Tab-separated table of C-alpha atoms in Angstrom:
chain	number	residue	atom	x	y	z
A	1246	MET	CA	-0.079	-0.017	-0.283
A	1247	THR	CA	2.981	2.416	0.764
A	1248	TYR	CA	3.593	2.447	-3.239
A	1249	LYS	CA	0.531	3.279	-4.419
A	1250	VAL	CA	0.634	6.649	-2.141
A	1251	MET	CA	3.844	6.846	-3.599
A	1252	LYS	CA	3.465	6.801	-6.482
A	1253	LYS	CA	0.321	9.282	-5.962
A	1254	ASN	CA	2.821	11.485	-3.875
A	1255	VAL	CA	5.564	11.075	-6.644
A	1256	MET	CA	2.732	11.581	-9.379
A	1257	LYS	CA	1.462	14.649	-7.204
A	1258	ALA	CA	5.241	16.268	-7.058
A	1259	ILE	CA	6.516	15.709	-10.896
A	1260	ALA	CA	3.040	17.638	-12.472
A	1261	ALA	CA	3.660	20.034	-10.504
A	1262	GLY	CA	6.514	20.167	-11.943
A	1263	LYS	CA	8.838	19.575	-8.256
A	1264	ARG	CA	10.956	16.363	-6.506
A	1265	LEU	CA	10.244	15.249	-3.382
A	1266	ASP	CA	13.773	16.720	-2.889
A	1267	SER	CA	13.131	19.788	-4.207
A	1268	ARG	CA	15.558	19.402	-7.414
A	1269	GLU	CA	14.054	19.978	-10.283
A	1270	LEU	CA	12.442	18.049	-13.239
A	1271	PHE	CA	15.991	17.923	-15.124
A	1272	GLU	CA	18.148	18.051	-12.565
A	1273	GLN	CA	20.927	15.557	-11.297
A	1274	ARG	CA	21.669	15.020	-7.926
A	1275	GLU	CA	24.840	15.525	-7.180
A	1276	ILE	CA	27.362	13.323	-8.673
A	1277	GLU	CA	30.721	12.115	-6.266
A	1278	VAL	CA	33.097	9.910	-8.848
A	1279	LYS	CA	36.288	8.072	-6.892
A	1280	PHE	CA	39.021	6.286	-9.023
A	1281	GLY	CA	40.577	3.269	-7.609
A	1282	VAL	CA	37.837	1.096	-5.290
A	1283	SER	CA	40.638	-1.543	-6.510
A	1284	ASN	CA	43.846	-2.293	-7.648
A	1285	LYS	CA	43.272	-5.532	-8.523
A	1286	ALA	CA	41.815	-4.217	-11.715
A	1287	GLU	CA	43.359	-1.815	-14.968
A	1288	GLY	CA	40.885	0.881	-14.658
A	1289	SER	CA	38.359	1.438	-11.642
A	1290	VAL	CA	35.758	3.585	-10.414
A	1291	SER	CA	33.406	3.636	-7.976
A	1292	VAL	CA	30.071	6.746	-8.417
A	1293	LYS	CA	27.790	8.100	-6.405
A	1294	MET	CA	24.654	9.733	-7.856
A	1295	GLY	CA	22.812	11.047	-4.889
A	1296	LYS	CA	22.161	7.553	-2.926
A	1297	THR	CA	23.290	5.546	-5.566
A	1298	GLU	CA	26.618	3.964	-6.614
A	1299	VAL	CA	27.642	1.891	-8.825
A	1300	VAL	CA	30.904	0.782	-9.264
A	1301	CYS	CA	33.225	-0.951	-12.221
A	1302	GLY	CA	35.953	-2.550	-13.064
A	1303	ILE	CA	37.675	-3.134	-16.535
A	1304	LYS	CA	39.156	-5.982	-16.651
A	1305	MET	CA	41.517	-7.804	-19.844
A	1306	GLY	CA	41.893	-10.606	-21.212
A	1307	VAL	CA	43.752	-11.488	-24.472
A	1308	ALA	CA	41.234	-14.400	-26.281
A	1309	GLU	CA	40.381	-15.433	-29.819
A	1310	PRO	CA	38.369	-13.126	-32.602
A	1311	TYR	CA	35.026	-13.421	-33.730
A	1312	THR	CA	35.454	-14.767	-37.183
A	1313	ASP	CA	33.590	-12.264	-39.024
A	1314	HIS	CA	35.532	-9.926	-37.348
A	1315	GLU	CA	38.729	-10.953	-37.808
A	1316	ASN	CA	41.152	-8.317	-36.902
A	1317	GLU	CA	39.129	-6.106	-33.850
A	1318	GLY	CA	39.585	-7.005	-30.109
A	1319	THR	CA	35.611	-7.831	-28.346
A	1320	MET	CA	34.466	-5.714	-25.229
A	1321	MET	CA	31.534	-7.724	-22.737
A	1322	THR	CA	29.391	-6.053	-20.144
A	1323	SER	CA	28.112	-7.112	-16.936
A	1324	LEU	CA	26.386	-5.995	-14.208
A	1325	GLU	CA	26.052	-7.613	-10.649
A	1326	LEU	CA	22.156	-6.052	-8.852
A	1327	THR	CA	24.221	-7.406	-5.890
A	1328	PRO	CA	21.619	-8.252	-3.145
A	1329	MET	CA	24.056	-5.962	-0.821
A	1330	SER	CA	22.327	-2.856	-2.922
A	1331	SER	CA	19.303	-3.107	-1.936
A	1332	PRO	CA	16.334	-5.798	0.048
A	1333	ASP	CA	14.614	-5.885	-3.667
A	1334	PHE	CA	17.536	-8.246	-5.435
A	1335	GLU	CA	18.267	-11.689	-5.034
A	1336	TYR	CA	20.771	-14.228	-5.481
A	1337	GLY	CA	20.653	-16.534	-9.103
A	1338	GLN	CA	20.257	-16.334	-12.322
A	1339	PRO	CA	20.828	-12.722	-13.716
A	1340	SER	CA	17.241	-10.714	-13.618
A	1341	ILE	CA	16.148	-9.715	-17.125
A	1342	GLN	CA	17.057	-5.952	-15.181
A	1343	ALA	CA	20.735	-6.524	-15.448
A	1344	VAL	CA	20.529	-8.366	-17.891
A	1345	GLU	CA	18.777	-5.324	-20.189
A	1346	THR	CA	21.151	-2.579	-18.073
A	1347	ALA	CA	24.016	-4.108	-19.224
A	1348	ARG	CA	23.463	-4.468	-22.803
A	1349	ILE	CA	21.915	-1.318	-22.857
A	1350	ILE	CA	25.973	0.291	-21.099
A	1351	ASP	CA	27.043	-1.613	-24.041
A	1352	ARG	CA	25.433	-0.448	-27.189
A	1353	GLY	CA	26.065	3.248	-26.515
A	1354	ILE	CA	29.799	2.033	-26.219
A	1355	ARG	CA	29.968	0.034	-29.055
A	1356	GLU	CA	27.749	2.254	-31.314
A	1357	SER	CA	29.676	4.840	-30.890
A	1358	GLY	CA	32.780	4.168	-31.863
A	1359	PHE	CA	33.966	5.343	-28.672
A	1360	ILE	CA	37.100	2.100	-28.557
A	1361	ASP	CA	38.944	1.478	-31.441
A	1362	PHE	CA	38.841	-1.937	-31.420
A	1363	LYS	CA	41.120	-2.425	-34.194
A	1364	LYS	CA	43.937	-1.682	-31.729
A	1365	LEU	CA	43.200	-4.414	-30.005
A	1366	CYS	CA	44.598	-7.120	-32.575
A	1367	ILE	CA	47.674	-8.701	-30.740
A	1368	LYS	CA	47.743	-11.661	-34.437
A	1369	GLU	CA	44.852	-11.238	-36.573
A	1370	GLY	CA	42.709	-13.635	-36.394
A	1371	GLU	CA	44.481	-15.957	-33.822
A	1372	LYS	CA	44.651	-13.259	-30.844
A	1373	VAL	CA	43.375	-9.900	-29.557
A	1374	TRP	CA	42.459	-8.442	-25.853
A	1375	SER	CA	39.312	-8.566	-24.737
A	1376	ILE	CA	37.596	-5.672	-22.675
A	1377	PHE	CA	35.077	-7.054	-19.534
A	1378	ILE	CA	33.378	-4.241	-18.466
A	1379	ASP	CA	32.212	-5.012	-15.019
A	1380	LEU	CA	30.068	-3.702	-13.104
A	1381	ALA	CA	27.840	-4.104	-9.625
A	1382	THR	CA	25.826	-2.236	-7.157
A	1383	ILE	CA	26.919	-0.896	-3.955
A	1384	ASN	CA	23.858	1.232	-2.991
A	1385	ASP	CA	20.065	1.423	-5.370
A	1386	ASP	CA	18.399	4.172	-5.225
A	1387	GLY	CA	17.028	5.101	-8.315
A	1388	ASN	CA	18.570	6.053	-12.298
A	1389	LEU	CA	21.426	2.469	-11.942
A	1390	ILE	CA	21.285	2.896	-16.163
A	1391	ASP	CA	23.003	5.969	-16.393
A	1392	ALA	CA	25.218	5.884	-12.940
A	1393	GLY	CA	26.316	2.275	-14.095
A	1394	ALA	CA	27.168	4.250	-17.732
A	1395	LEU	CA	29.128	7.467	-16.009
A	1396	ALA	CA	31.194	4.097	-14.201
A	1397	ALA	CA	32.058	2.521	-16.983
A	1398	LEU	CA	32.869	5.584	-18.802
A	1399	LEU	CA	35.521	7.084	-16.742
A	1400	ALA	CA	37.416	3.274	-15.782
A	1401	LEU	CA	37.809	3.250	-19.633
A	1402	ARG	CA	39.293	6.329	-19.538
A	1403	VAL	CA	41.493	5.537	-16.579
A	1404	ALA	CA	42.615	1.533	-17.438
A	1405	ARG	CA	46.248	0.880	-18.428
A	1406	PHE	CA	47.166	-2.748	-20.011
A	1407	PRO	CA	48.384	-5.156	-18.094
A	1408	VAL	CA	52.094	-6.606	-19.036
A	1409	TYR	CA	51.911	-9.302	-21.744
A	1410	ASP	CA	54.560	-12.192	-21.997
A	1411	GLU	CA	54.354	-12.631	-25.416
A	1412	LYS	CA	56.652	-16.063	-24.718
A	1413	LYS	CA	54.338	-17.068	-22.040
A	1414	GLU	CA	51.241	-15.826	-23.780
A	1415	LYS	CA	50.071	-14.593	-20.520
A	1416	ILE	CA	49.153	-11.478	-19.240
A	1417	GLU	CA	51.026	-11.132	-16.044
A	1418	PHE	CA	47.988	-9.547	-13.480
A	1419	GLY	CA	49.119	-6.668	-11.456
A	1420	GLU	CA	51.585	-5.506	-13.235
A	1421	PHE	CA	50.648	-2.383	-15.578
A	1422	THR	CA	51.903	-0.688	-18.096
A	1423	ASP	CA	51.315	3.369	-19.192
A	1424	LYS	CA	49.278	2.112	-22.253
A	1425	LYS	CA	45.928	3.555	-21.640
A	1426	LEU	CA	43.124	2.114	-23.626
A	1427	PRO	CA	42.877	3.093	-27.350
A	1428	LEU	CA	39.494	5.054	-27.088
A	1429	ASN	CA	38.419	7.438	-29.355
A	1430	VAL	CA	37.760	10.495	-26.785
A	1431	ASP	CA	35.795	12.474	-29.266
A	1432	LYS	CA	33.419	9.504	-29.649
A	1433	MET	CA	32.916	9.155	-26.106
A	1434	PRO	CA	29.037	8.242	-25.189
A	1435	VAL	CA	26.910	9.630	-22.434
A	1436	THR	CA	24.350	7.942	-21.428
A	1437	LEU	CA	20.854	9.741	-19.633
A	1438	THR	CA	18.020	7.914	-19.076
A	1439	PHE	CA	14.080	10.105	-19.175
A	1440	PHE	CA	11.297	9.321	-16.870
A	1441	LYS	CA	7.444	9.455	-18.176
A	1442	ILE	CA	5.079	9.982	-15.028
A	1443	GLY	CA	1.789	10.729	-16.727
A	1444	ASP	CA	2.183	13.421	-18.829
A	1445	SER	CA	5.587	14.497	-17.327
A	1446	LEU	CA	8.971	14.364	-18.073
A	1447	PHE	CA	11.882	13.852	-15.776
A	1448	PHE	CA	15.078	12.689	-15.984
A	1449	ASP	CA	18.188	11.177	-12.589
A	1450	PRO	CA	14.581	9.422	-10.416
A	1451	THR	CA	15.772	8.238	-7.441
A	1452	ARG	CA	14.303	4.520	-6.225
A	1453	GLU	CA	10.813	5.897	-5.600
A	1454	GLU	CA	10.264	8.087	-8.003
A	1455	GLU	CA	11.740	5.601	-10.681
A	1456	ASP	CA	9.086	2.699	-9.261
A	1457	ALA	CA	6.222	5.017	-9.352
A	1458	CYS	CA	7.321	5.748	-13.100
A	1459	ASP	CA	5.237	4.389	-16.310
A	1460	GLY	CA	8.157	4.531	-18.196
A	1461	ARG	CA	11.299	5.465	-19.558
A	1462	LEU	CA	14.134	6.317	-23.099
A	1463	THR	CA	17.541	5.964	-22.509
A	1464	MET	CA	19.353	8.314	-25.348
A	1465	GLU	CA	23.369	7.552	-25.385
A	1466	ILE	CA	24.640	10.928	-26.757
A	1467	SER	CA	27.872	11.690	-28.187
A	1468	LYS	CA	29.665	15.216	-29.907
A	1469	PRO	CA	31.864	13.793	-31.985
A	1470	GLY	CA	31.544	16.979	-34.280
A	1471	LYS	CA	29.709	20.356	-34.550
A	1472	GLU	CA	26.061	18.315	-33.661
A	1473	GLU	CA	25.564	16.029	-31.094
A	1474	MET	CA	24.502	12.468	-32.515
A	1475	ILE	CA	22.154	9.674	-30.707
A	1476	ASN	CA	23.933	5.852	-31.027
A	1477	ALA	CA	21.493	4.175	-28.677
A	1478	MET	CA	17.698	4.314	-27.201
A	1479	GLN	CA	15.988	2.034	-25.391
A	1480	LYS	CA	11.957	2.357	-24.553
A	1481	GLY	CA	11.652	0.387	-21.233
A	1482	GLY	CA	8.200	-0.146	-18.867
A	1483	GLU	CA	4.780	0.386	-20.055
A	1484	ALA	CA	4.455	4.125	-21.431
A	1485	CYS	CA	2.985	5.601	-24.089
A	1486	LEU	CA	5.606	8.090	-25.854
A	1487	THR	CA	4.494	10.318	-27.813
A	1488	ILE	CA	6.548	12.525	-30.671
A	1489	ASP	CA	6.599	15.436	-29.346
A	1490	ASP	CA	7.872	13.439	-26.186
A	1491	VAL	CA	10.434	12.359	-27.973
A	1492	GLU	CA	12.194	15.680	-29.008
A	1493	LYS	CA	11.539	17.454	-25.468
A	1494	MET	CA	14.387	14.223	-23.911
A	1495	VAL	CA	16.445	15.518	-27.362
A	1496	GLU	CA	16.388	18.435	-26.522
A	1497	GLU	CA	17.449	18.401	-22.759
A	1498	GLY	CA	19.379	15.930	-23.388
A	1499	THR	CA	21.852	17.730	-25.173
A	1500	LYS	CA	21.772	19.889	-22.525
A	1501	ALA	CA	22.426	16.937	-20.028
A	1502	HIS	CA	25.261	15.623	-22.571
A	1503	LYS	CA	27.716	18.604	-22.273
A	1504	LYS	CA	27.212	19.338	-18.502
A	1505	LEU	CA	28.401	15.169	-18.124
A	1506	SER	CA	31.077	14.793	-20.341
A	1507	ASN	CA	32.345	18.151	-18.594
A	1508	LEU	CA	32.646	16.592	-15.551
A	1509	ILE	CA	34.273	13.176	-16.897
A	1510	GLU	CA	36.701	15.586	-18.676
A	1511	THR	CA	37.242	17.303	-15.201
A	1512	GLU	CA	37.487	14.272	-13.239
A	1513	VAL	CA	39.913	12.356	-15.764
A	1514	GLU	CA	42.098	14.695	-15.651
A	1515	LYS	CA	42.187	15.567	-11.424
A	1516	ALA	CA	42.867	11.689	-12.333
A	1517	GLU	CA	46.042	11.341	-14.248
A	1518	LYS	CA	47.240	14.632	-12.109
A	1519	SER	CA	47.667	12.533	-8.986
A	1520	GLU	CA	48.793	9.169	-10.753
A	1521	LYS	CA	51.606	11.179	-12.094
A	1522	HIS	CA	51.942	13.563	-8.723
A	1523	GLY	CA	52.261	10.019	-7.745
A	1524	LYS	CA	55.408	8.545	-9.626
A	1525	LYS	CA	57.583	11.598	-9.095
A	1526	LYS	CA	57.601	10.067	-5.436
B	1106	MET	CA	28.560	9.294	-51.653
B	1107	ALA	CA	24.799	9.908	-50.290
B	1108	TYR	CA	22.597	6.748	-50.464
B	1109	THR	CA	20.114	7.596	-52.486
B	1110	LYS	CA	19.368	4.046	-54.713
B	1111	ARG	CA	18.794	1.383	-52.620
B	1112	PHE	CA	20.602	-2.147	-52.717
B	1113	ASP	CA	16.598	-3.261	-53.894
B	1114	GLY	CA	15.715	-0.526	-55.493
B	1115	ARG	CA	12.902	0.445	-53.530
B	1116	LYS	CA	12.370	3.617	-52.790
B	1117	LEU	CA	13.098	5.287	-49.343
B	1118	ASP	CA	9.674	4.994	-48.237
B	1119	GLU	CA	8.575	1.387	-49.407
B	1120	LEU	CA	7.582	-1.316	-47.332
B	1121	ARG	CA	9.338	-4.605	-48.524
B	1122	PRO	CA	7.109	-6.739	-50.024
B	1123	ILE	CA	4.694	-7.792	-47.706
B	1124	GLN	CA	2.833	-11.737	-46.677
B	1125	ALA	CA	0.295	-11.601	-43.551
B	1126	LYS	CA	-1.396	-14.275	-42.243
B	1127	VAL	CA	-3.529	-15.607	-39.514
B	1128	GLY	CA	-5.461	-19.187	-38.233
B	1129	VAL	CA	-1.235	-20.852	-38.842
B	1130	ILE	CA	-1.232	-23.149	-35.584
B	1131	PRO	CA	-4.085	-24.643	-35.041
B	1132	ASN	CA	-3.690	-25.364	-31.655
B	1133	ALA	CA	-3.177	-21.802	-30.747
B	1134	ASP	CA	-5.906	-19.964	-29.508
B	1135	GLY	CA	-4.945	-16.834	-31.855
B	1136	SER	CA	-1.764	-17.043	-35.055
B	1137	ALA	CA	0.143	-15.392	-37.224
B	1138	LEU	CA	2.370	-14.920	-39.586
B	1139	PHE	CA	4.101	-11.938	-40.552
B	1140	GLY	CA	7.077	-11.689	-43.480
B	1141	GLN	CA	8.310	-8.066	-44.412
B	1142	GLY	CA	10.594	-9.412	-47.786
B	1143	ASP	CA	12.883	-12.129	-46.117
B	1144	THR	CA	12.023	-11.843	-42.841
B	1145	ILE	CA	9.443	-13.559	-41.673
B	1146	ALA	CA	7.748	-13.951	-38.050
B	1147	ILE	CA	5.286	-16.810	-36.798
B	1148	ALA	CA	3.511	-15.429	-33.163
B	1149	ALA	CA	0.945	-18.046	-31.318
B	1150	VAL	CA	-1.433	-17.122	-28.055
B	1151	TYR	CA	-2.229	-18.961	-25.292
B	1152	GLY	CA	-5.519	-17.583	-22.727
B	1153	PRO	CA	-5.794	-16.124	-20.989
B	1154	LYS	CA	-6.052	-19.014	-18.455
B	1155	ILE	CA	-5.399	-18.633	-15.345
B	1156	LEU	CA	-1.909	-17.789	-13.989
B	1157	ASN	CA	-0.448	-20.925	-12.256
B	1158	PRO	CA	1.957	-21.161	-9.241
B	1159	LYS	CA	-1.277	-18.819	-7.494
B	1160	HIS	CA	1.296	-15.998	-5.872
B	1161	GLN	CA	2.684	-14.922	-9.869
B	1162	GLN	CA	-1.381	-13.831	-9.862
B	1163	ASN	CA	-2.208	-10.312	-9.661
B	1164	PRO	CA	-6.009	-9.863	-8.466
B	1165	GLU	CA	-6.223	-6.592	-10.807
B	1166	LYS	CA	-5.315	-7.231	-13.526
B	1167	GLY	CA	-4.313	-9.988	-16.331
B	1168	VAL	CA	0.139	-10.228	-17.550
B	1169	LEU	CA	0.859	-10.935	-20.468
B	1170	ARG	CA	4.303	-13.102	-21.489
B	1171	VAL	CA	6.186	-12.927	-24.815
B	1172	HIS	CA	8.630	-15.599	-26.192
B	1173	TYR	CA	10.430	-14.035	-28.325
B	1174	ASN	CA	12.907	-16.968	-29.681
B	1175	MET	CA	15.153	-17.405	-33.713
B	1176	LEU	CA	15.704	-20.345	-34.225
B	1177	SER	CA	18.732	-22.336	-35.278
B	1178	PHE	CA	18.426	-22.110	-39.009
B	1179	SER	CA	16.893	-18.347	-39.627
B	1180	VAL	CA	20.407	-16.878	-40.063
B	1181	GLY	CA	23.647	-17.327	-42.094
B	1182	GLU	CA	26.087	-18.910	-39.427
B	1183	ARG	CA	23.818	-21.594	-36.636
B	1184	ILE	CA	22.722	-20.167	-33.410
B	1185	LYS	CA	22.556	-21.349	-30.568
B	1186	PRO	CA	19.047	-22.698	-29.732
B	1187	GLY	CA	17.566	-21.584	-26.626
B	1188	VAL	CA	17.298	-17.931	-24.451
B	1189	SER	CA	20.197	-15.463	-24.989
B	1190	ARG	CA	20.916	-12.770	-23.558
B	1191	ARG	CA	19.311	-10.686	-27.062
B	1192	SER	CA	16.235	-12.240	-27.132
B	1193	GLN	CA	15.743	-12.473	-23.775
B	1194	GLU	CA	15.615	-8.747	-23.921
B	1195	ILE	CA	13.790	-8.408	-26.881
B	1196	SER	CA	11.044	-10.644	-25.405
B	1197	LYS	CA	10.632	-7.731	-22.837
B	1198	VAL	CA	10.509	-4.404	-24.963
B	1199	THR	CA	7.914	-6.609	-27.025
B	1200	GLU	CA	5.767	-7.229	-22.980
B	1201	TRP	CA	5.954	-3.193	-23.373
B	1202	ALA	CA	5.124	-3.225	-26.413
B	1203	LEU	CA	2.388	-4.778	-26.625
B	1204	THR	CA	0.999	-4.593	-22.663
B	1205	PRO	CA	-0.482	-1.027	-23.260
B	1206	LEU	CA	-2.332	-2.169	-26.065
B	1207	VAL	CA	-4.430	-4.841	-24.385
B	1208	MET	CA	-7.456	-4.131	-21.651
B	1209	LEU	CA	-5.606	-5.958	-18.992
B	1210	ASP	CA	-7.899	-4.747	-15.845
B	1211	GLU	CA	-10.426	-6.752	-17.602
B	1212	LEU	CA	-8.447	-10.024	-17.648
B	1213	PRO	CA	-8.196	-10.462	-12.960
B	1214	GLY	CA	-5.113	-13.815	-12.422
B	1215	THR	CA	-5.102	-14.714	-15.534
B	1216	VAL	CA	-1.524	-15.375	-18.564
B	1217	ILE	CA	-1.719	-13.904	-21.345
B	1218	ASP	CA	1.334	-16.129	-23.301
B	1219	ILE	CA	2.814	-15.414	-26.986
B	1220	HIS	CA	4.840	-17.349	-28.952
B	1221	ILE	CA	7.552	-15.329	-31.714
B	1222	ASN	CA	9.622	-17.047	-33.490
B	1223	ILE	CA	11.448	-15.647	-36.384
B	1224	LEU	CA	11.199	-18.544	-39.124
B	1225	GLN	CA	14.295	-16.116	-41.908
B	1226	ALA	CA	15.801	-13.734	-40.655
B	1227	ASN	CA	16.704	-10.629	-43.087
B	1228	ALA	CA	16.415	-7.657	-39.645
B	1229	GLY	CA	13.110	-5.845	-38.614
B	1230	THR	CA	12.788	-9.652	-36.971
B	1231	ARG	CA	11.681	-8.233	-33.146
B	1232	CYS	CA	9.541	-5.513	-36.093
B	1233	ALA	CA	8.121	-8.364	-37.819
B	1234	GLY	CA	7.713	-10.809	-34.478
B	1235	ILE	CA	5.490	-7.720	-32.754
B	1236	ASN	CA	3.186	-7.250	-35.651
B	1237	ALA	CA	2.222	-11.302	-36.324
B	1238	ALA	CA	1.838	-11.346	-32.652
B	1239	ALA	CA	-1.053	-7.653	-32.694
B	1240	MET	CA	-3.295	-9.646	-35.562
B	1241	ALA	CA	-2.642	-13.475	-33.128
B	1242	LEU	CA	-3.571	-11.032	-30.144
B	1243	ALA	CA	-6.785	-9.942	-32.126
B	1244	HIS	CA	-7.590	-13.793	-33.942
B	1245	ALA	CA	-7.091	-14.928	-30.277
B	1246	GLY	CA	-10.738	-12.185	-29.970
B	1247	ILE	CA	-8.792	-10.900	-26.439
B	1248	PRO	CA	-10.064	-7.328	-25.769
B	1249	MET	CA	-7.791	-4.901	-27.278
B	1250	LYS	CA	-7.461	-0.999	-27.300
B	1251	GLU	CA	-6.355	-0.529	-30.665
B	1252	MET	CA	-3.958	-2.440	-33.170
B	1253	ILE	CA	-0.092	-1.880	-33.301
B	1254	SER	CA	2.197	-1.932	-35.644
B	1255	ALA	CA	6.203	-1.678	-36.335
B	1256	VAL	CA	8.988	-1.058	-38.679
B	1257	ALA	CA	12.313	-1.103	-38.401
B	1258	ILE	CA	13.550	2.655	-39.595
B	1259	GLY	CA	16.930	3.180	-41.186
B	1260	SER	CA	19.897	6.107	-41.234
B	1261	MET	CA	22.353	5.328	-43.873
B	1262	GLY	CA	24.495	7.857	-43.594
B	1263	GLY	CA	21.883	10.302	-42.724
B	1264	THR	CA	19.300	8.895	-45.189
B	1265	ILE	CA	16.434	8.175	-43.615
B	1266	THR	CA	15.606	4.685	-45.105
B	1267	THR	CA	12.129	2.953	-44.138
B	1268	ASP	CA	11.696	-0.467	-43.329
B	1269	ILE	CA	15.694	-1.926	-43.859
B	1270	SER	CA	17.314	-5.234	-45.295
B	1271	LYS	CA	19.837	-6.530	-43.243
B	1272	GLU	CA	22.459	-5.476	-46.737
B	1273	GLU	CA	20.962	-1.770	-45.228
B	1274	GLU	CA	21.511	-2.400	-42.045
B	1275	ASP	CA	25.496	-3.341	-42.954
B	1276	TYR	CA	25.631	-0.471	-45.106
B	1277	GLU	CA	29.508	1.157	-45.569
B	1278	GLU	CA	30.376	4.633	-46.015
B	1279	ASP	CA	34.405	4.584	-46.004
B	1280	GLY	CA	34.807	1.558	-44.453
B	1281	GLU	CA	33.059	2.795	-41.978
B	1282	LYS	CA	29.439	1.517	-40.503
B	1283	ALA	CA	26.842	3.942	-41.827
B	1284	ALA	CA	23.742	2.347	-40.990
B	1285	THR	CA	21.383	3.399	-37.213
B	1286	ASP	CA	19.008	0.700	-36.928
B	1287	ILE	CA	15.677	2.098	-35.393
B	1288	PRO	CA	13.035	-0.141	-34.132
B	1289	MET	CA	9.707	1.342	-33.265
B	1290	THR	CA	6.292	0.374	-33.455
B	1291	PHE	CA	3.030	2.855	-33.300
B	1292	LEU	CA	-0.710	2.509	-31.601
B	1293	SER	CA	-3.689	2.148	-34.442
B	1294	ASN	CA	-5.653	5.174	-32.996
B	1295	SER	CA	-3.390	7.493	-30.646
B	1296	GLU	CA	-0.729	7.244	-32.826
B	1297	LYS	CA	1.518	7.285	-29.422
B	1298	ILE	CA	5.238	5.430	-29.509
B	1299	THR	CA	5.653	2.061	-27.486
B	1300	LEU	CA	8.694	0.466	-28.745
B	1301	LEU	CA	11.643	2.807	-29.179
B	1302	GLN	CA	15.171	1.485	-30.550
B	1303	LEU	CA	18.248	2.569	-31.639
B	1304	ASP	CA	21.673	1.815	-32.950
B	1305	GLY	CA	24.432	3.374	-34.531
B	1306	ALA	CA	24.787	7.449	-34.930
B	1307	ILE	CA	22.157	9.705	-36.241
B	1308	PRO	CA	22.008	13.504	-35.589
B	1309	ALA	CA	19.795	14.077	-33.124
B	1310	LYS	CA	17.862	16.924	-35.063
B	1311	LYS	CA	16.935	14.197	-37.624
B	1312	LEU	CA	15.461	11.528	-35.784
B	1313	LYS	CA	11.725	13.509	-36.093
B	1314	GLU	CA	12.169	13.066	-39.382
B	1315	ALA	CA	13.237	9.187	-38.278
B	1316	LEU	CA	9.736	9.139	-36.278
B	1317	GLU	CA	7.685	10.663	-38.427
B	1318	ALA	CA	8.119	8.286	-41.681
B	1319	GLY	CA	8.039	5.264	-38.714
B	1320	LYS	CA	4.420	6.649	-38.523
B	1321	GLU	CA	3.374	6.682	-41.952
B	1322	ALA	CA	5.202	3.021	-42.452
B	1323	CYS	CA	3.116	1.207	-39.999
B	1324	LYS	CA	-0.574	3.380	-40.928
B	1325	LYS	CA	0.364	1.048	-43.608
B	1326	ILE	CA	1.570	-2.062	-42.188
B	1327	ASN	CA	-1.507	-1.548	-40.105
B	1328	GLU	CA	-3.594	-1.628	-43.403
B	1329	TYR	CA	-1.688	-4.803	-44.183
B	1330	GLN	CA	-3.086	-6.890	-40.759
B	1331	LYS	CA	-6.571	-5.392	-40.964
B	1332	LYS	CA	-6.418	-7.411	-43.892
B	1333	ALA	CA	-6.222	-10.611	-43.204
B	1334	LEU	CA	-8.025	-10.269	-40.017
B	1335	LYS	CA	-11.078	-9.707	-42.533
B	1336	GLU	CA	-10.708	-12.308	-44.833
B	1337	TYR	CA	-9.267	-14.723	-42.123
B	1338	LYS	CA	-12.611	-17.535	-42.689
């Protein structure tokens, strides 16, 4: 019953253009980034959006390429919705929520051309690098798609290749090179999920807000040149959208894209500075 | 070079040849086949029936369950039979696409199972599956608010193109992938969108044009669906 009451409250507030936590409809919660949450990973980060926290670790492997892309490396994105992070998550087979969220995050990164897969080729048709983007929830207070996608980008940006012993054909895990992953930084996609309740749209929901919603549309936006490009979209939930709804999301999405990509650049720059500083010692 | 001439000679807003047929699976409560060019989907509806186990029932409204499956021989290189991450996702987005049009409030405690199988795949399988499923729901006599049609619109290096084929999905310009695939659905009366996905790269400003093209294409598809339902004896 709490749920129905909560839905009513959320609906009332959003219809009046407000949020339960007094934010604007298109206002992000505070974002907190912390790199290096695991020194075993090739790159790692924790991202907090308000009370939501997601961690991402990049692991590298060497594998055979796919037969239809013999000179390209591979990438796999997975997400664990840990029971530790919410009473709603359970152990066992990955739920459809986990599978879908990971696939949405994967699609934006893949389709934007952010990773230069050809540069991950070691020996054509035989050996390529594979990138594993592994995400896990620490605390779920809504908007896991956007938080997860942001964590994935940040972790990729700071990741370094591990040492690879050509003779033994073995990765020396724990020993890192200075070599960054081959990324096209100008093509970096930012993920934004818009939610619909009644006829109103907004983004970055808390868990209560998200559960009250009728549906969502995720957009992954990059800006490789002068204009914004959409690299991936996914509608979720039973809501019906109008063409005008989608137009509004494009408008707000391009605005938010700018803010978020600035935040990423600032954080990555800070991380790289402190890394250099650390080495001088 | 801009994509002005389509590989199969169609006009930019032209659909592939459509085949639509109702009542292809005698055991099912409702069934249909829908083909767009070389893509062929069959759908079967079973229900409404009592949902078991009982704790899964919703006392307020019925439940719609979609099972999308690509048959292992429907593509070039054989795919492993069974559930994949891709098919799980497509089942879920199809479920979300179809749920708003079924009057589930009238069917508390029940479940409607929709099984979609792809016989032959040449891009746009989830759309063909939805088109078939909508016809199968109507054929089963399930109370529906309106009909639904689905189509994949492409942006071929910026050129908006209707109902793209596999060859078009793989279209390249200067050795780079240049096709964007945008599957979408429109409801027949309210003209609302219940499924929308995209992968590739399309200028944000072009999205509206793609949606308008999808709306027009769905109107045409809806005519084929209605005709097949009327012709069924």
